[in-house]
CSV table of C-alpha atoms in Angstrom, one decimal:
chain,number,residue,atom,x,y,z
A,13,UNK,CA,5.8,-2.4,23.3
A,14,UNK,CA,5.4,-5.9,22.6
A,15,UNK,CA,8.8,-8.1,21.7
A,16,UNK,CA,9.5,-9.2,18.1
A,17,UNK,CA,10.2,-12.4,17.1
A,18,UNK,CA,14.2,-11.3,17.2
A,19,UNK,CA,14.1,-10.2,20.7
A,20,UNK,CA,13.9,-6.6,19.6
A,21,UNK,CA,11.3,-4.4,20.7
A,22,UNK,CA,8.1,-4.5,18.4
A,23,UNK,CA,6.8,-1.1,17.2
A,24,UNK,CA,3.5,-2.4,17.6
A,25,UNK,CA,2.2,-1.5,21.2
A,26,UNK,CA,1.4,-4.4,23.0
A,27,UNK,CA,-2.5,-3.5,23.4
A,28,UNK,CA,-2.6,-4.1,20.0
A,29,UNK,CA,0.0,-7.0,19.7
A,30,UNK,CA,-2.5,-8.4,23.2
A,31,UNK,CA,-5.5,-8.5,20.6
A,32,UNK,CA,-3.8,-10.8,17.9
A,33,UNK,CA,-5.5,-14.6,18.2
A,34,UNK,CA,-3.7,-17.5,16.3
A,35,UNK,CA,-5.6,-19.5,14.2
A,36,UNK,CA,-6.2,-20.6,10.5
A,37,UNK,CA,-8.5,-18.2,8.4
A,38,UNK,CA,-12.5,-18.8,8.9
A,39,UNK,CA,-12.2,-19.8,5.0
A,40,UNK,CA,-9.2,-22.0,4.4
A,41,UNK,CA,-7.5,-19.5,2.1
A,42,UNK,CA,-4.1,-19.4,2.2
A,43,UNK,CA,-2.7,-15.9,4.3
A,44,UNK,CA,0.2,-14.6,4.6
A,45,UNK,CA,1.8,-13.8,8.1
A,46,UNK,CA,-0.1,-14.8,11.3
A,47,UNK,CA,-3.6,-15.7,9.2
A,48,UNK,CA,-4.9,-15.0,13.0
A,49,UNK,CA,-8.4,-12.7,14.2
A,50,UNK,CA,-8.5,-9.4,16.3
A,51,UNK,CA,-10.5,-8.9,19.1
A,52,UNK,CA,-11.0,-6.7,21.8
A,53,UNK,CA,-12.9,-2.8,22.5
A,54,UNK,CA,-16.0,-5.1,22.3
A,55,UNK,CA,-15.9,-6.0,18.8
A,56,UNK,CA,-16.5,-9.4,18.3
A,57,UNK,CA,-13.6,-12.0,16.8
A,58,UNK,CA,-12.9,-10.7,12.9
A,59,UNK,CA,-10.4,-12.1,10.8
A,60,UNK,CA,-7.0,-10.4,9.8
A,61,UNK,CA,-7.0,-8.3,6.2
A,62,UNK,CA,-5.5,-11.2,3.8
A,63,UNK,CA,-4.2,-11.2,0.1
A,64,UNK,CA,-4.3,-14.0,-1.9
A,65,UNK,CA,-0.6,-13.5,-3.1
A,66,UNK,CA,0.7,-15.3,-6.4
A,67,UNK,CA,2.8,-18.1,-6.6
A,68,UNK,CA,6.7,-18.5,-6.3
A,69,UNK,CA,6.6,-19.9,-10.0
A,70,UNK,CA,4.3,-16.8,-11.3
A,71,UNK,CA,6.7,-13.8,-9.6
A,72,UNK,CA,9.9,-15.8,-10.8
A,73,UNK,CA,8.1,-15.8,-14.2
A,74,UNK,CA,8.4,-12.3,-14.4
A,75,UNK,CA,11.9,-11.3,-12.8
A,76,UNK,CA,14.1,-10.3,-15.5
A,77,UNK,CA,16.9,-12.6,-15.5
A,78,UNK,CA,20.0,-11.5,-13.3
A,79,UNK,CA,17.9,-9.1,-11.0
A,80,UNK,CA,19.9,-7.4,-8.5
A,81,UNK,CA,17.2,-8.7,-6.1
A,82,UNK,CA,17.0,-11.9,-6.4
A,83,UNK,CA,18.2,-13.2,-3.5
A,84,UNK,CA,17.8,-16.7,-3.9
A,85,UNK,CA,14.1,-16.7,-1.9
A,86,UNK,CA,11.5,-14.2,-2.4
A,87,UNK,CA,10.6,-11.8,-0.2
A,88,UNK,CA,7.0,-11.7,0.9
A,89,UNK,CA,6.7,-7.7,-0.6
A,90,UNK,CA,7.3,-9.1,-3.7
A,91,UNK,CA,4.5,-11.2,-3.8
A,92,UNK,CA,2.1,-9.2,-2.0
A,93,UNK,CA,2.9,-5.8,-4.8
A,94,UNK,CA,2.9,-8.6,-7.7
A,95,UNK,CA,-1.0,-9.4,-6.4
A,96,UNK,CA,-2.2,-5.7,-7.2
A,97,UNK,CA,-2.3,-6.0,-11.2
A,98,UNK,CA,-2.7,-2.5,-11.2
A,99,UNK,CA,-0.1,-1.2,-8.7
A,100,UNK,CA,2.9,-3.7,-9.6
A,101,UNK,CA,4.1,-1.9,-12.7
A,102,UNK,CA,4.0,1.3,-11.4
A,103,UNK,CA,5.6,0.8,-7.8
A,104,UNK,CA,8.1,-1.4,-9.7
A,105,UNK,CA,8.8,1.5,-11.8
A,106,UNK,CA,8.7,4.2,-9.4
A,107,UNK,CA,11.1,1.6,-7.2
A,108,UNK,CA,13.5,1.6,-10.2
A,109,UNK,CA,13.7,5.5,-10.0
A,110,UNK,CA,14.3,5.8,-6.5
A,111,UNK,CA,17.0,3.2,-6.7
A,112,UNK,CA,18.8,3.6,-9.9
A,113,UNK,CA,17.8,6.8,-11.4
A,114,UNK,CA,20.6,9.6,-11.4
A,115,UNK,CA,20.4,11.6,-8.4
A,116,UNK,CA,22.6,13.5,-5.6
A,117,UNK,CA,22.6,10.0,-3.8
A,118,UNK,CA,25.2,6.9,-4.3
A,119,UNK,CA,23.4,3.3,-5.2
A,120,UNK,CA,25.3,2.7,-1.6
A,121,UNK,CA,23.5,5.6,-0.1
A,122,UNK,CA,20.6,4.5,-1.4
A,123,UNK,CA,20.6,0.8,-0.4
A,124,UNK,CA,21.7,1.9,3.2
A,125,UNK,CA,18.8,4.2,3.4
A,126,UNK,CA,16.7,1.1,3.0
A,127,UNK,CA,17.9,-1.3,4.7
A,128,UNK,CA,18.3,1.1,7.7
A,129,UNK,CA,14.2,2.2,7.0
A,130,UNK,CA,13.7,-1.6,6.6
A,131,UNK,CA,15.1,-2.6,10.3
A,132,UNK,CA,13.7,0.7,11.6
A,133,UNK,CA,10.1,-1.2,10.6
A,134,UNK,CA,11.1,-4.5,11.6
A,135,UNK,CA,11.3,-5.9,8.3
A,136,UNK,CA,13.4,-9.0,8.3
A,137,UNK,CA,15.1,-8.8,4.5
């Protein structure tokens, strides 16, 4: 396993994590995490998958006001769901189910399910 950032143990085996090159992407477009290229098993050097993701100003545009998520800074999955046109209402709608629908589960439950499957993925929020 390679380490994370935090010290902690990576899930990502360090094989893989070996095969992740730093550098700016071949095009000048802006990505988001490491922007770096894979290499290795005798490919040749390929960029990372990138999204062009929408700007603060655009996703704060449509935040209704007093979200219960708006934490003062924008996490990068908000950005990166708000650039699929197509997919942003509905996982924004299927989020609002699992979250705040009725159900056998408190909001508490709910939120420590998260953030417990969040750390469990190394996801920094």
């Amino acid at each position: 396993m390679a380490e994370a950032p935090s010290g902690r143990q990576s899930a990502r085996p360090a094989s893989v994590a070996a095969r992740i090159v730093d550098g700016p992407h071949p095009r000048g477009l802006h990505c988001h995490g490491r922007g770096g290229a894979v290499e290795g098993a005798g490919m040749p050097r390929s960029p990372d998958a990138w999204v062009v993701l929408p700007s603060e100003a655009e996703v704060r545009a449509l935040m209704p006001p007093g979200s219960p998520y708006d934490f003062g800074f924008l996490p990068a999955m908000a950005r990166l769901v708000m650039a699929h046109e197509q997919y942003a209402p509905l996982f924004g709608a299927l989020f609002g189910q699992i979250m705040f629908a009725p159900g056998s589960l408190s909001r508490r439950e709910r939120e420590l399910i998260a953030a417990v499957t969040s750390a469990a993925q190394d996801c920094h929020y």
